mmCIF file of C-alpha atoms in Angstrom:
data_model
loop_
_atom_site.group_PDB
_atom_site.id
_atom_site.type_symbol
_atom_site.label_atom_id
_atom_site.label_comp_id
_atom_site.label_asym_id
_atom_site.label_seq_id
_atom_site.Cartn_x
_atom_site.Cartn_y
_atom_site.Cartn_z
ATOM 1 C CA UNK A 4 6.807 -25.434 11.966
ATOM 2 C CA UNK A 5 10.335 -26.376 12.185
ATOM 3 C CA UNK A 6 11.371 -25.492 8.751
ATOM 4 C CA UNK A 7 12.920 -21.498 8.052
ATOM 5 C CA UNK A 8 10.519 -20.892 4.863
ATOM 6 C CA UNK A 9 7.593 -21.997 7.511
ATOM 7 C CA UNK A 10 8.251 -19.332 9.722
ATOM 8 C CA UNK A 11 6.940 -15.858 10.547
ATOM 9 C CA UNK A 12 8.961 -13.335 8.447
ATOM 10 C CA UNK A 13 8.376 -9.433 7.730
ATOM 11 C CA UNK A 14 10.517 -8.437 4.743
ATOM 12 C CA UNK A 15 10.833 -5.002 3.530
ATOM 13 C CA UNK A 16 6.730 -5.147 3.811
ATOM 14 C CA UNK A 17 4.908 -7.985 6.154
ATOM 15 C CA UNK A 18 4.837 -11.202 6.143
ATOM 16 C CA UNK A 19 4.604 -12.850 2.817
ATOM 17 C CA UNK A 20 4.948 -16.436 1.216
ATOM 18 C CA UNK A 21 2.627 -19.509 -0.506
ATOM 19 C CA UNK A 22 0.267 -21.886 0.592
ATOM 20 C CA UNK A 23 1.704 -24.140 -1.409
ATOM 21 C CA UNK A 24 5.166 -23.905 -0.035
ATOM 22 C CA UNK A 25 3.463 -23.881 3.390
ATOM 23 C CA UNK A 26 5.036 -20.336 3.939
ATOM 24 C CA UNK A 27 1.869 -18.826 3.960
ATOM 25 C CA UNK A 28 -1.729 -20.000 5.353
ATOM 26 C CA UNK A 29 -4.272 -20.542 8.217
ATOM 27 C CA UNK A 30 -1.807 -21.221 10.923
ATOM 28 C CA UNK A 31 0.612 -17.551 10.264
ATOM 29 C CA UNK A 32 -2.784 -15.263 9.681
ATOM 30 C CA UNK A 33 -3.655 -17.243 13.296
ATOM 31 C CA UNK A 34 -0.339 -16.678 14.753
ATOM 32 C CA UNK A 35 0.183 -12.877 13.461
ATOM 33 C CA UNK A 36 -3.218 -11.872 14.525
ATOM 34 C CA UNK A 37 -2.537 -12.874 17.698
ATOM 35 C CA UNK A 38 0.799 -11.389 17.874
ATOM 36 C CA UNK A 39 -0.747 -7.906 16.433
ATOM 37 C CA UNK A 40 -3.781 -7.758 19.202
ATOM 38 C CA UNK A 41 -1.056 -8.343 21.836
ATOM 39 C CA UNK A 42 1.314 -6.217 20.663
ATOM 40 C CA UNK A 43 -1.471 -2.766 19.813
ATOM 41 C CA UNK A 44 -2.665 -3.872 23.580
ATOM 42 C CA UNK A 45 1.122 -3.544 25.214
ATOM 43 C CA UNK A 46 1.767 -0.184 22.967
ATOM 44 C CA UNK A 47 -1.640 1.462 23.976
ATOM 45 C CA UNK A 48 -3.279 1.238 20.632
ATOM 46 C CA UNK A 49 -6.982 1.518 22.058
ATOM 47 C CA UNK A 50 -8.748 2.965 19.161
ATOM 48 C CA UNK A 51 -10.302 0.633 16.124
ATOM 49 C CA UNK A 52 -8.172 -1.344 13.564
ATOM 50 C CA UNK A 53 -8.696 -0.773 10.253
ATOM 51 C CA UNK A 54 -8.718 -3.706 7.754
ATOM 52 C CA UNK A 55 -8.038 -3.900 4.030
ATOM 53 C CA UNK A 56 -7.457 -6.564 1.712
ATOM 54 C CA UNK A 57 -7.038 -7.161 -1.813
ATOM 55 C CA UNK A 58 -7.520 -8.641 -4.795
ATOM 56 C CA UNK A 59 -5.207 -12.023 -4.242
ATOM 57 C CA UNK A 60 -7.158 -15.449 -4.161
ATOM 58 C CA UNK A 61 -5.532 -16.109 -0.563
ATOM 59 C CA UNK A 62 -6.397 -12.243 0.865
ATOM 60 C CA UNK A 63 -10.179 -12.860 0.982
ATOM 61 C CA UNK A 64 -9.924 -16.242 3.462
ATOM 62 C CA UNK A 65 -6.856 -14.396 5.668
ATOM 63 C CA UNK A 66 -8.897 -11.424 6.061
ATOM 64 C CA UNK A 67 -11.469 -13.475 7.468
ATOM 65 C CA UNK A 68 -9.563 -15.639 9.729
ATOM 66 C CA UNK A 69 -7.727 -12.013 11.208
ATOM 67 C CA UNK A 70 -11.376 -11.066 11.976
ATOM 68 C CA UNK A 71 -11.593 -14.258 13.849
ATOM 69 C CA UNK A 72 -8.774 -13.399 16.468
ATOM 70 C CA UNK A 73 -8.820 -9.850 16.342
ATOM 71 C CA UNK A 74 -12.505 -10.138 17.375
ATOM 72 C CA UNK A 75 -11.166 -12.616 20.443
ATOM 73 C CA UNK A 76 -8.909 -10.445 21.655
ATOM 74 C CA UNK A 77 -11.333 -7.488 21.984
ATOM 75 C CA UNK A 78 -9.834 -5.370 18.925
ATOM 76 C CA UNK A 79 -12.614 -3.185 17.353
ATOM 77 C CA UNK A 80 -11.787 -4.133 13.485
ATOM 78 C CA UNK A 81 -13.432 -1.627 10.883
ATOM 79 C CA UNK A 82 -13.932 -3.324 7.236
ATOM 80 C CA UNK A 83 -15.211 -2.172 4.358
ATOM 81 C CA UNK A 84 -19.128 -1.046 4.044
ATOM 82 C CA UNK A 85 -19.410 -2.494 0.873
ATOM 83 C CA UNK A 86 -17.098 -5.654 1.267
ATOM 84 C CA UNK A 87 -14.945 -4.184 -1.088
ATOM 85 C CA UNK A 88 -11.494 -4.327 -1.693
ATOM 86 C CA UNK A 89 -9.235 -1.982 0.011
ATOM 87 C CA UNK A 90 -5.946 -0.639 -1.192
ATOM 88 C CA UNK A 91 -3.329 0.235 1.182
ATOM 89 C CA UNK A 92 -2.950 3.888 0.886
ATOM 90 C CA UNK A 93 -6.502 4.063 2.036
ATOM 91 C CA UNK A 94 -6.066 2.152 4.918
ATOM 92 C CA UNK A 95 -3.299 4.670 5.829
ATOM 93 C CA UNK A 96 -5.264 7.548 5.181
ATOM 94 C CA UNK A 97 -8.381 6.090 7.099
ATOM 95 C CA UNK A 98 -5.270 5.721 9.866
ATOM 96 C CA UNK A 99 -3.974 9.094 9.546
ATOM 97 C CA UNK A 100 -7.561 11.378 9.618
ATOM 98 C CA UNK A 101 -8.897 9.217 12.569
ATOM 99 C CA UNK A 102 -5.838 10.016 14.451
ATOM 100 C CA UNK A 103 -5.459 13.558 13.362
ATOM 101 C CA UNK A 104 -5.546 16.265 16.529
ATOM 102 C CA UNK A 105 -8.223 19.171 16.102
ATOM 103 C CA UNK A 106 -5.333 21.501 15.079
ATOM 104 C CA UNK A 107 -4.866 19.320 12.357
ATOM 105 C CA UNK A 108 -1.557 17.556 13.839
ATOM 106 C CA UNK A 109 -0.870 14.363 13.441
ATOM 107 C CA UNK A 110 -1.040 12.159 17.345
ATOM 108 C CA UNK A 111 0.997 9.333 18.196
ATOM 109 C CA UNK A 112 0.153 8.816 21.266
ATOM 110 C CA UNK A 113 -2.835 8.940 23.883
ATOM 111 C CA UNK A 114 -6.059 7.304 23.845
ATOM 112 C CA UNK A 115 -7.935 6.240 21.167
ATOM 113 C CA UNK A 116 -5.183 5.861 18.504
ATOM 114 C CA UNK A 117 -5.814 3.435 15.403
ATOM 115 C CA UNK A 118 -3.935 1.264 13.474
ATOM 116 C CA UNK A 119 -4.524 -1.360 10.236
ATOM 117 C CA UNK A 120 -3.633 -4.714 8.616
ATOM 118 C CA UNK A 121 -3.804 -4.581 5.166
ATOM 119 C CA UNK A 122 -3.635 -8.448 3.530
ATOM 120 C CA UNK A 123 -1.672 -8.250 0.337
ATOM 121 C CA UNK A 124 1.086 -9.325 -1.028
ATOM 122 C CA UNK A 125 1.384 -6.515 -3.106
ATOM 123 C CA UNK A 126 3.030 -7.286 -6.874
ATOM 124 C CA UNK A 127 3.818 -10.846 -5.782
ATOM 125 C CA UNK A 128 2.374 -13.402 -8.028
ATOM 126 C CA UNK A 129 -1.294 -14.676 -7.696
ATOM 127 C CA UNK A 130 -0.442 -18.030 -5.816
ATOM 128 C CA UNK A 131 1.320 -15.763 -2.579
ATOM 129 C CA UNK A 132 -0.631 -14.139 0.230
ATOM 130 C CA UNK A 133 0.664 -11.448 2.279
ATOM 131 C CA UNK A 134 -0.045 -9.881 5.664
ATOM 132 C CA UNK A 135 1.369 -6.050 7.034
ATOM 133 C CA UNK A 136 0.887 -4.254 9.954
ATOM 134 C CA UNK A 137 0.333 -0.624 9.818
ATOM 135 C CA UNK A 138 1.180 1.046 13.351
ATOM 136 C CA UNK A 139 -0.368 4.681 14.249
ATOM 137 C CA UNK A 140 1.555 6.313 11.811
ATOM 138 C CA UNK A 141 -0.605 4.962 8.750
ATOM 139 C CA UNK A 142 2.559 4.025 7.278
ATOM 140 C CA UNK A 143 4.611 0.349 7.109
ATOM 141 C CA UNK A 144 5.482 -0.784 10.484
ATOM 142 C CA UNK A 145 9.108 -0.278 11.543
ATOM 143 C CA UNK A 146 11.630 -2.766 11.886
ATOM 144 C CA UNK A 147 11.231 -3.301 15.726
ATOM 145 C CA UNK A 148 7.814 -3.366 15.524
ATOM 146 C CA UNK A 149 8.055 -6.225 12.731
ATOM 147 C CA UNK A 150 10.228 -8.461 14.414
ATOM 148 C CA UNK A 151 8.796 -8.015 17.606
ATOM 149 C CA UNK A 152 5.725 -9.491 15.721
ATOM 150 C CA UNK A 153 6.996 -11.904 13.967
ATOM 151 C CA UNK A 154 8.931 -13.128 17.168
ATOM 152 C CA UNK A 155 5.927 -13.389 18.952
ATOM 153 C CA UNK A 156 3.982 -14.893 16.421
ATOM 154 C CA UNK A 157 6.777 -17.692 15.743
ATOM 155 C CA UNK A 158 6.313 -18.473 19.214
ATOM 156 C CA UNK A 159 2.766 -19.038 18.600
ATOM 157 C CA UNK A 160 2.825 -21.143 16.086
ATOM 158 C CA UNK A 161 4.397 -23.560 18.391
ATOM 159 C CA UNK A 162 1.969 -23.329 21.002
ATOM 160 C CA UNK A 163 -1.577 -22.608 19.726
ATOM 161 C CA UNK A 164 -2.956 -22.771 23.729
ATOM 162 C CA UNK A 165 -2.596 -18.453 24.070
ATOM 163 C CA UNK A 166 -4.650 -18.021 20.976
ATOM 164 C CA UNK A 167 -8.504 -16.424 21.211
ATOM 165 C CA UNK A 168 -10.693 -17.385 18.102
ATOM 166 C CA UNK A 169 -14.109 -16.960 17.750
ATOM 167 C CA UNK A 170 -16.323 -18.206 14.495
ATOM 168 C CA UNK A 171 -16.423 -15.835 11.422
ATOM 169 C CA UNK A 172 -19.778 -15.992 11.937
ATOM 170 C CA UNK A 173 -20.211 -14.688 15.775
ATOM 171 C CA UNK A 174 -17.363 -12.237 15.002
ATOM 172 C CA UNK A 175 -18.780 -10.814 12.458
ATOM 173 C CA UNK A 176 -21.926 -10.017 13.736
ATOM 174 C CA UNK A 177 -20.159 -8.767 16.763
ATOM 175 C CA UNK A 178 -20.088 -5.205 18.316
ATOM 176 C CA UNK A 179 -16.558 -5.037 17.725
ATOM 177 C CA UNK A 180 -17.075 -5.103 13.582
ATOM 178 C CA UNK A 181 -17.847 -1.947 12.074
ATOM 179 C CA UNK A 182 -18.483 -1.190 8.827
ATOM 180 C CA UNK A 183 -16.617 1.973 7.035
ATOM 181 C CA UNK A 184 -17.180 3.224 3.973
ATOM 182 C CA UNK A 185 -13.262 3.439 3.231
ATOM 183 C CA UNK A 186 -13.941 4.844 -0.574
ATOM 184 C CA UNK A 187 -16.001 7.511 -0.056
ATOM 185 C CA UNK A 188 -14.175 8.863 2.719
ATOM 186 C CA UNK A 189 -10.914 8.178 0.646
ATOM 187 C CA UNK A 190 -11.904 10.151 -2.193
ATOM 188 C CA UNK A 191 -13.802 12.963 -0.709
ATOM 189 C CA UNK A 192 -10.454 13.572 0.755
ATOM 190 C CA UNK A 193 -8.322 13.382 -1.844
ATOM 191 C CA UNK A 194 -8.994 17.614 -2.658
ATOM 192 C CA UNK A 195 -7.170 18.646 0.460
ATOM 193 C CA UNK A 196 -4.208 17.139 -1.295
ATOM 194 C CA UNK A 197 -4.760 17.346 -4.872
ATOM 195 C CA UNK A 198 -5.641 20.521 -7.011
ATOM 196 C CA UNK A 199 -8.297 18.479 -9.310
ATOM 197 C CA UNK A 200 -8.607 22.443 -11.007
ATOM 198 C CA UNK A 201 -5.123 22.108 -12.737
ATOM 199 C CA UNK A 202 -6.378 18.990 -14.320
ATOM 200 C CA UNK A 203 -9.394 19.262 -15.060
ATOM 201 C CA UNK A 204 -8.637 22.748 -17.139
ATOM 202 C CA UNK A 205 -5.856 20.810 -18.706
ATOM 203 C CA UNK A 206 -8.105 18.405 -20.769
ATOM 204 C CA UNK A 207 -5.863 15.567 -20.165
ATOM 205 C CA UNK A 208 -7.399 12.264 -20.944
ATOM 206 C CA UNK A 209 -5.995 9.742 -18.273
ATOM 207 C CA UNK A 210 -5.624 6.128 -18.399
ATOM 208 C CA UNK A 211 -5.284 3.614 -15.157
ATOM 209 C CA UNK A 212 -4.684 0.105 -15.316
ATOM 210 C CA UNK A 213 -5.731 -1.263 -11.906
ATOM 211 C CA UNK A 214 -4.039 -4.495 -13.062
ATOM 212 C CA UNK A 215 -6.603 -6.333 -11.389
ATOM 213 C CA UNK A 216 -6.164 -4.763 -7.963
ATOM 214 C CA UNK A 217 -7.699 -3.010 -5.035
ATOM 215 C CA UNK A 218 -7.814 0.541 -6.796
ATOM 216 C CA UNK A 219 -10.294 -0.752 -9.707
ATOM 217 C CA UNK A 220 -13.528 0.706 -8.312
ATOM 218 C CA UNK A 221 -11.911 4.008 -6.463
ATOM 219 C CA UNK A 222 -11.102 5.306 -10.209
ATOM 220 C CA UNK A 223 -14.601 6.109 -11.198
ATOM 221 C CA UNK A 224 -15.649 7.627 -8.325
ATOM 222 C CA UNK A 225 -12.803 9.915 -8.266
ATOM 223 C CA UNK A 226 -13.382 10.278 -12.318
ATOM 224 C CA UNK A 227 -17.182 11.180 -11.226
ATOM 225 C CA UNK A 228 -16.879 13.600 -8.299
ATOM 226 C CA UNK A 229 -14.087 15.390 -9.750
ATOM 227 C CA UNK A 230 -15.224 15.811 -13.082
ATOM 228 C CA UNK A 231 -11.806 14.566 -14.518
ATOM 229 C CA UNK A 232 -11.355 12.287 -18.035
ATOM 230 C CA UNK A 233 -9.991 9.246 -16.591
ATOM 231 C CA UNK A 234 -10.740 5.775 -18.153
ATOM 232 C CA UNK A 235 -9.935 2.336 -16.923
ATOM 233 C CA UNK A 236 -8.427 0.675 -19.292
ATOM 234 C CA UNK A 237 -8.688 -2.807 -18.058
ATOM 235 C CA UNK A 238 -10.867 -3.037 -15.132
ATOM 236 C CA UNK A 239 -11.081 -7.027 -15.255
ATOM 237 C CA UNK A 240 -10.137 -8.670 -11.751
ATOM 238 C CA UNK A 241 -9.318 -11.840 -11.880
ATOM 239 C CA UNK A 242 -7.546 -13.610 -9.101
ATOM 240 C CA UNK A 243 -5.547 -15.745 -11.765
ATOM 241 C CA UNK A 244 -4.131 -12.780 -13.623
ATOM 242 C CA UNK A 245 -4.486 -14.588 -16.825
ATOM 243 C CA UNK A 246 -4.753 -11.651 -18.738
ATOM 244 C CA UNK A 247 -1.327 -10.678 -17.766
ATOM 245 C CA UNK A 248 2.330 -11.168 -19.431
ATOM 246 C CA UNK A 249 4.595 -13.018 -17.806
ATOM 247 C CA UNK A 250 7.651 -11.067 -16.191
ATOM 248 C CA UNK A 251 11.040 -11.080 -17.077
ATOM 249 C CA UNK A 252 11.734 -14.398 -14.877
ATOM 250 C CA UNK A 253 8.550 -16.214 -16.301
ATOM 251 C CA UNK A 254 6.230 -15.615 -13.477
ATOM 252 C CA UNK A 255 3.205 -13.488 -13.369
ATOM 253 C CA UNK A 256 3.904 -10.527 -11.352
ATOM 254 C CA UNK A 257 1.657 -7.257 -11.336
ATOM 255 C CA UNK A 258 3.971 -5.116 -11.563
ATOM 256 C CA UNK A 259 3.360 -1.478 -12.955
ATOM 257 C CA UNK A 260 7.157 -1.127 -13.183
ATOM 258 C CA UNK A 261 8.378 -3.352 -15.199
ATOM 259 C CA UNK A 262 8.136 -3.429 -18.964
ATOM 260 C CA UNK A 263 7.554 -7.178 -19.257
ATOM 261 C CA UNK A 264 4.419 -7.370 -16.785
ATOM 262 C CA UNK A 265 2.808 -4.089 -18.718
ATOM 263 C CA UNK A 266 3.631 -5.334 -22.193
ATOM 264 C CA UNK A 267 0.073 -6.242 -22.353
ATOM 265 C CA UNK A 268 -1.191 -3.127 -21.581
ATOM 266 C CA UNK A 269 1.264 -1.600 -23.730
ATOM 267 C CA UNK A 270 0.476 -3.830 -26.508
ATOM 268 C CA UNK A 271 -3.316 -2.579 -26.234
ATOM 269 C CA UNK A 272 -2.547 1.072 -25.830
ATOM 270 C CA UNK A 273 -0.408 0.366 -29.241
ATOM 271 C CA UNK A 274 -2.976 -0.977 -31.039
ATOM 272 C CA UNK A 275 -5.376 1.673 -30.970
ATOM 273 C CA UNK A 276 -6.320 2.363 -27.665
ATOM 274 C CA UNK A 277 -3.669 5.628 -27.523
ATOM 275 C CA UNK A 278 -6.605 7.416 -29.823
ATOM 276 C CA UNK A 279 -8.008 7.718 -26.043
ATOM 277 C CA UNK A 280 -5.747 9.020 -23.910
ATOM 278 C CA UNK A 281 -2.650 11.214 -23.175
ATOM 279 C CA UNK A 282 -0.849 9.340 -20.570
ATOM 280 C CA UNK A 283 -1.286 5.647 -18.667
ATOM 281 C CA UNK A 284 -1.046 5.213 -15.582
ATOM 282 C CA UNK A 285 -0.817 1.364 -13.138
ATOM 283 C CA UNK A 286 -1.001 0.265 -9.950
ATOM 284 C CA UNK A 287 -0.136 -2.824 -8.301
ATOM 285 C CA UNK A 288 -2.446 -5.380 -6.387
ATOM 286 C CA UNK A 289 -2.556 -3.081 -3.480
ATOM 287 C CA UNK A 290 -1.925 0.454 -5.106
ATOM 288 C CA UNK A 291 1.101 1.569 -3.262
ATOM 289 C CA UNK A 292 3.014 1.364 -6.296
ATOM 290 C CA UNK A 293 2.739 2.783 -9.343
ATOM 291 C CA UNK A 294 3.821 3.050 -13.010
ATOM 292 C CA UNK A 295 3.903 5.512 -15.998
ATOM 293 C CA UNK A 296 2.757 4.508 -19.975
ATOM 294 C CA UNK A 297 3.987 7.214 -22.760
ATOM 295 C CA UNK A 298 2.906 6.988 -26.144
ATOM 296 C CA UNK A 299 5.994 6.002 -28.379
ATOM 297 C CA UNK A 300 7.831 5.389 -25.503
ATOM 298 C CA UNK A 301 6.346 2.964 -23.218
ATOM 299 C CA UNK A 302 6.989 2.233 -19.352
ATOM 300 C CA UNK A 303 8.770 4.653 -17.975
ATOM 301 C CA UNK A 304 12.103 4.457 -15.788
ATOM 302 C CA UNK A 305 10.896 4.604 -12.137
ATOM 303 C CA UNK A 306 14.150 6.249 -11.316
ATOM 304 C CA UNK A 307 13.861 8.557 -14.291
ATOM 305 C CA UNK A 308 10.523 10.062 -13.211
ATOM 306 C CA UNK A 309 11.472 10.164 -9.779
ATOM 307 C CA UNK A 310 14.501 12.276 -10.616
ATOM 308 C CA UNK A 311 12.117 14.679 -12.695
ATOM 309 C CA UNK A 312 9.640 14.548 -9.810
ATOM 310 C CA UNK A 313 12.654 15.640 -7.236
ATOM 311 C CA UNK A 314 13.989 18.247 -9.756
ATOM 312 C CA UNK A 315 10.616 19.883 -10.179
ATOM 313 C CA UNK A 316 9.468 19.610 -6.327
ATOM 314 C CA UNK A 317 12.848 21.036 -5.026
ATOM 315 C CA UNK A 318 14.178 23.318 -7.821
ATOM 316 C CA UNK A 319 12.330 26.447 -7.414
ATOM 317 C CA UNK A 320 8.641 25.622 -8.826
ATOM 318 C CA UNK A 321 7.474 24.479 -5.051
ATOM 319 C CA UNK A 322 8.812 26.456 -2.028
ATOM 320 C CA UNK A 323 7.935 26.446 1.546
ATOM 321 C CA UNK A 324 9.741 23.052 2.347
ATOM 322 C CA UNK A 325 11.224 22.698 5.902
ATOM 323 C CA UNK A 326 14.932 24.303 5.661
ATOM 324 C CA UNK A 327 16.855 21.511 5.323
ATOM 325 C CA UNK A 328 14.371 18.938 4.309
ATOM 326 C CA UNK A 329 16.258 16.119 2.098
ATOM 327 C CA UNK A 330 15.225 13.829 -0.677
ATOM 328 C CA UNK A 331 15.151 10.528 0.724
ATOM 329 C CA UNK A 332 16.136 7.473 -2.204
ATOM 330 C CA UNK A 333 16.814 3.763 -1.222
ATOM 331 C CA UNK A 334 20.379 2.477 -1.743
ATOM 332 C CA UNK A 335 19.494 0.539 -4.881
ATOM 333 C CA UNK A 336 17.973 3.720 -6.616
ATOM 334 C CA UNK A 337 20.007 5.415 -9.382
ATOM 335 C CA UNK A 338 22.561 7.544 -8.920
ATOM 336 C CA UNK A 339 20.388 9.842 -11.523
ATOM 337 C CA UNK A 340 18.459 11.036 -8.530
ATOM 338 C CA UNK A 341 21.622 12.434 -6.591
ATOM 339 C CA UNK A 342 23.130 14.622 -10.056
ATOM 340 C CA UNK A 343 20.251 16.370 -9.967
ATOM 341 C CA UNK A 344 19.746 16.811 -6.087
ATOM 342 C CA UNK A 345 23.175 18.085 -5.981
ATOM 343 C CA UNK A 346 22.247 20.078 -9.263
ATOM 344 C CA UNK A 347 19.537 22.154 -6.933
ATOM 345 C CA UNK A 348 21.607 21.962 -3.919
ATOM 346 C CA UNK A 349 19.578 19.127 -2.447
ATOM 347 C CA UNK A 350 21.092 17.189 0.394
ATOM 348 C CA UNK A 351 20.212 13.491 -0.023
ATOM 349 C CA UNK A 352 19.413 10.521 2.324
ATOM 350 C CA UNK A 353 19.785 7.393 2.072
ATOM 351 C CA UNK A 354 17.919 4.811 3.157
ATOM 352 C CA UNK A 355 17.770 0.548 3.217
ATOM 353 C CA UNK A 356 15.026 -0.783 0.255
ATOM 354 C CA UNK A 357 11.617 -0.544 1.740
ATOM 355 C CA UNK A 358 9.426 2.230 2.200
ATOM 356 C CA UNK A 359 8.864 1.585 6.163
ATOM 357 C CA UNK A 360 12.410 3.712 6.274
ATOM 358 C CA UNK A 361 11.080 6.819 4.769
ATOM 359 C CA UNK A 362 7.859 6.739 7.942
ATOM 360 C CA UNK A 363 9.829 8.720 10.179
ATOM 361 C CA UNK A 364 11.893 10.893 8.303
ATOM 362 C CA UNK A 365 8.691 11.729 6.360
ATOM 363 C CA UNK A 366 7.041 12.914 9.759
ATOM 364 C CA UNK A 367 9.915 14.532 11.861
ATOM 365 C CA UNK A 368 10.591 16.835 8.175
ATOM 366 C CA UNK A 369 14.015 15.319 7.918
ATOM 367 C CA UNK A 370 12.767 14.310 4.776
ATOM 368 C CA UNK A 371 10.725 16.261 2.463
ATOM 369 C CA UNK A 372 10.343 13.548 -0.715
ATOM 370 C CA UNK A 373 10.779 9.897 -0.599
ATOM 371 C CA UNK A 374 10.960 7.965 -3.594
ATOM 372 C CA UNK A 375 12.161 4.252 -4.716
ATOM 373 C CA UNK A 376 12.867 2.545 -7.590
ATOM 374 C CA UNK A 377 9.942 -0.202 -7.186
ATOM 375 C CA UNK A 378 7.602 3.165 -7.917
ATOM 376 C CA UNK A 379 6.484 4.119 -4.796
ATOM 377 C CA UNK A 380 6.480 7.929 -3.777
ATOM 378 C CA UNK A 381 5.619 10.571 -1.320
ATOM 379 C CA UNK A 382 6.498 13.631 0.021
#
């Protein structure tokens, strides 16, 4: 491909674009796969990769094409049991607890370290596909490990001689496929994070809104084994998204932040549906965003909730942070979040729009809290 919007590029999370704009089909999941094998094989990366897709028309064929090469190249690939849909925080996690040390410390290097692809495109709208790397860490790749990538992988596309490719249906078959149960062992481990006590005895009644992503059938298993009153409100997945409102730009976009794409759950909720639950929660295609429904008030602020999140965390009602552990906001979040950092005595850090730049600061304790105004959090 000669053409810029034909090329490899990893924004502020993997490589994403259209078939029908030719910025995204066979020939980049070919390329990238390639580039990914070659690059986990230079850095050491020896253990299994783990593989998640979801619910976008174009994620199911990618995923199977990655297989393909990643298969080639001698890369033991670990997909879903079930053939499910995977969302990426679950990939991450599946990342994180293979390569956790006995003492319970994380490992970033020696032998046997995984890693993950996740095929998504995350919010984008149903016609795109999208493709990210997840390095040892569990979290997005950083930026020289993207463009190192993508480099390689435009370099590929030119010369299609280097590639290994085997038939889906050798590879699969193969003994470097592995099937993993990536729900169950998502969910059983979601109580060494979460105290499921404080809400069950609460009695809240909890709504999600998958919006037609990878998270839909995660919610009532974790409703099930944790004896909690969550409903799915609309647990339809269709890779059209016709049951969605357009957003503000006329495009169908899942996005669980923005007013105009949750209008239609909104609209439901108003119409009767509150008589169910307390509060509404949605997640996008992948789940590694989220967004907050109130009665009479509607979609929440991102920035507003993250400022209330940072407020609570850091102003007296959790302690034992790292001394000196910051909030960490992207440059485009609000200004909101930094009055009430300095209100608690906070320090903040900045950081450029995408989550990959909270990875390390997360792990080294520099930061303690990392939030950004698409609705993505962690700490």
């Amino acid at each position: 491909p000669e053409g810029p919007e034909q090329r490899v590029i990893f924004g502020s999370s993997g490589h994403r674009g259209a078939s029908l704009k030719t910025s995204f089909n066979e020939a980049h999941i070919i390329a990238i796969s390639q580039a990914i094998a070659e690059y986990r094989k230079k850095a050491g990366v020896t253990g299994p990769l783990y593989l998640g897709s979801d619910t976008h028309a174009l994620s199911g064929p990618a995923k199977k094409t990655a297989i393909e090469v990643l298969v080639a190249n001698g890369v033991h690939v670990r997909v879903d049991s079930r053939d499910d849909f995977v969302p990426t925080p679950v990939v991450s996690q599946a990342i994180l607890t293979h390569n956790r040390a006995a003492d319970g410390t994380q490992r970033f290097e020696g032998e046997g370290l995984a890693d993950g692809i996740v095929v998504t495109p995350s919010h984008n709208p149903p016609t795109d596909g999208g493709f990210k790397y997840d390095p040892v860490t569990g979290g997005p790749a950083p930026a020289e490990t993207t463009n190192a990538i993508a480099a390689r992988a435009n370099e590929l596309l030119g010369d299609f001689k280097s590639i290994k490719r085997v038939p889906y249906e050798e590879a699969i078959k193969s003994e470097y496929v592995e099937g993993f149960d990536f729900r169950e062992h998502y969910v059983d481990d979601l109580e060494n994070v979460i105290d499921f006590d404080v809400i069950r005895n609460s009695g809240v009644r909890l709504g999600i809104d998958p919006l037609g992503g990878a998270s839909v059938n995660y919610w009532p298993l974790i409703n099930e084994k944790y004896g909690l009153n969550i409903g799915v409100v609309r647990p339809e997945v269709d890779p059209t998204w016709r049951f969605m409102t357009i957003d503000h730009d006329g495009k169908i976009r899942m996005d669980p932040s923005s007013p105009y794409a949750m209008k239609g759950l909104v609209d439901e909720l108003n119409a009767g549906a509150w008589d169910k639950y307390d509060l509404v929660g949605g997640t996008d295609p992948d789940a590694d965003r989220h967004g907050i429904v109130c009665p009479n008030w509607g979609v929440m602020n991102p920035n507003h909730y993250i400022a209330v999140c940072v407020e609570y965390l850091f102003g007296g009602n959790r302690p034992g942070w790292p001394e000196g552990a910051a909030v960490g906001k992207t440059l485009v979040s609000s200004s909101l979040i930094d009055r009430v950092a300095a209100s608690i005595n906070a320090k903040v850090i900045e950081v450029p729009v995408g989550f990959k730049w909270f990875v390390d600061p997360l792990f080294s304790g520099e930061v303690a809290f990392g939030g950004e105004e698409s609705s993505g959090m962690s700490f």
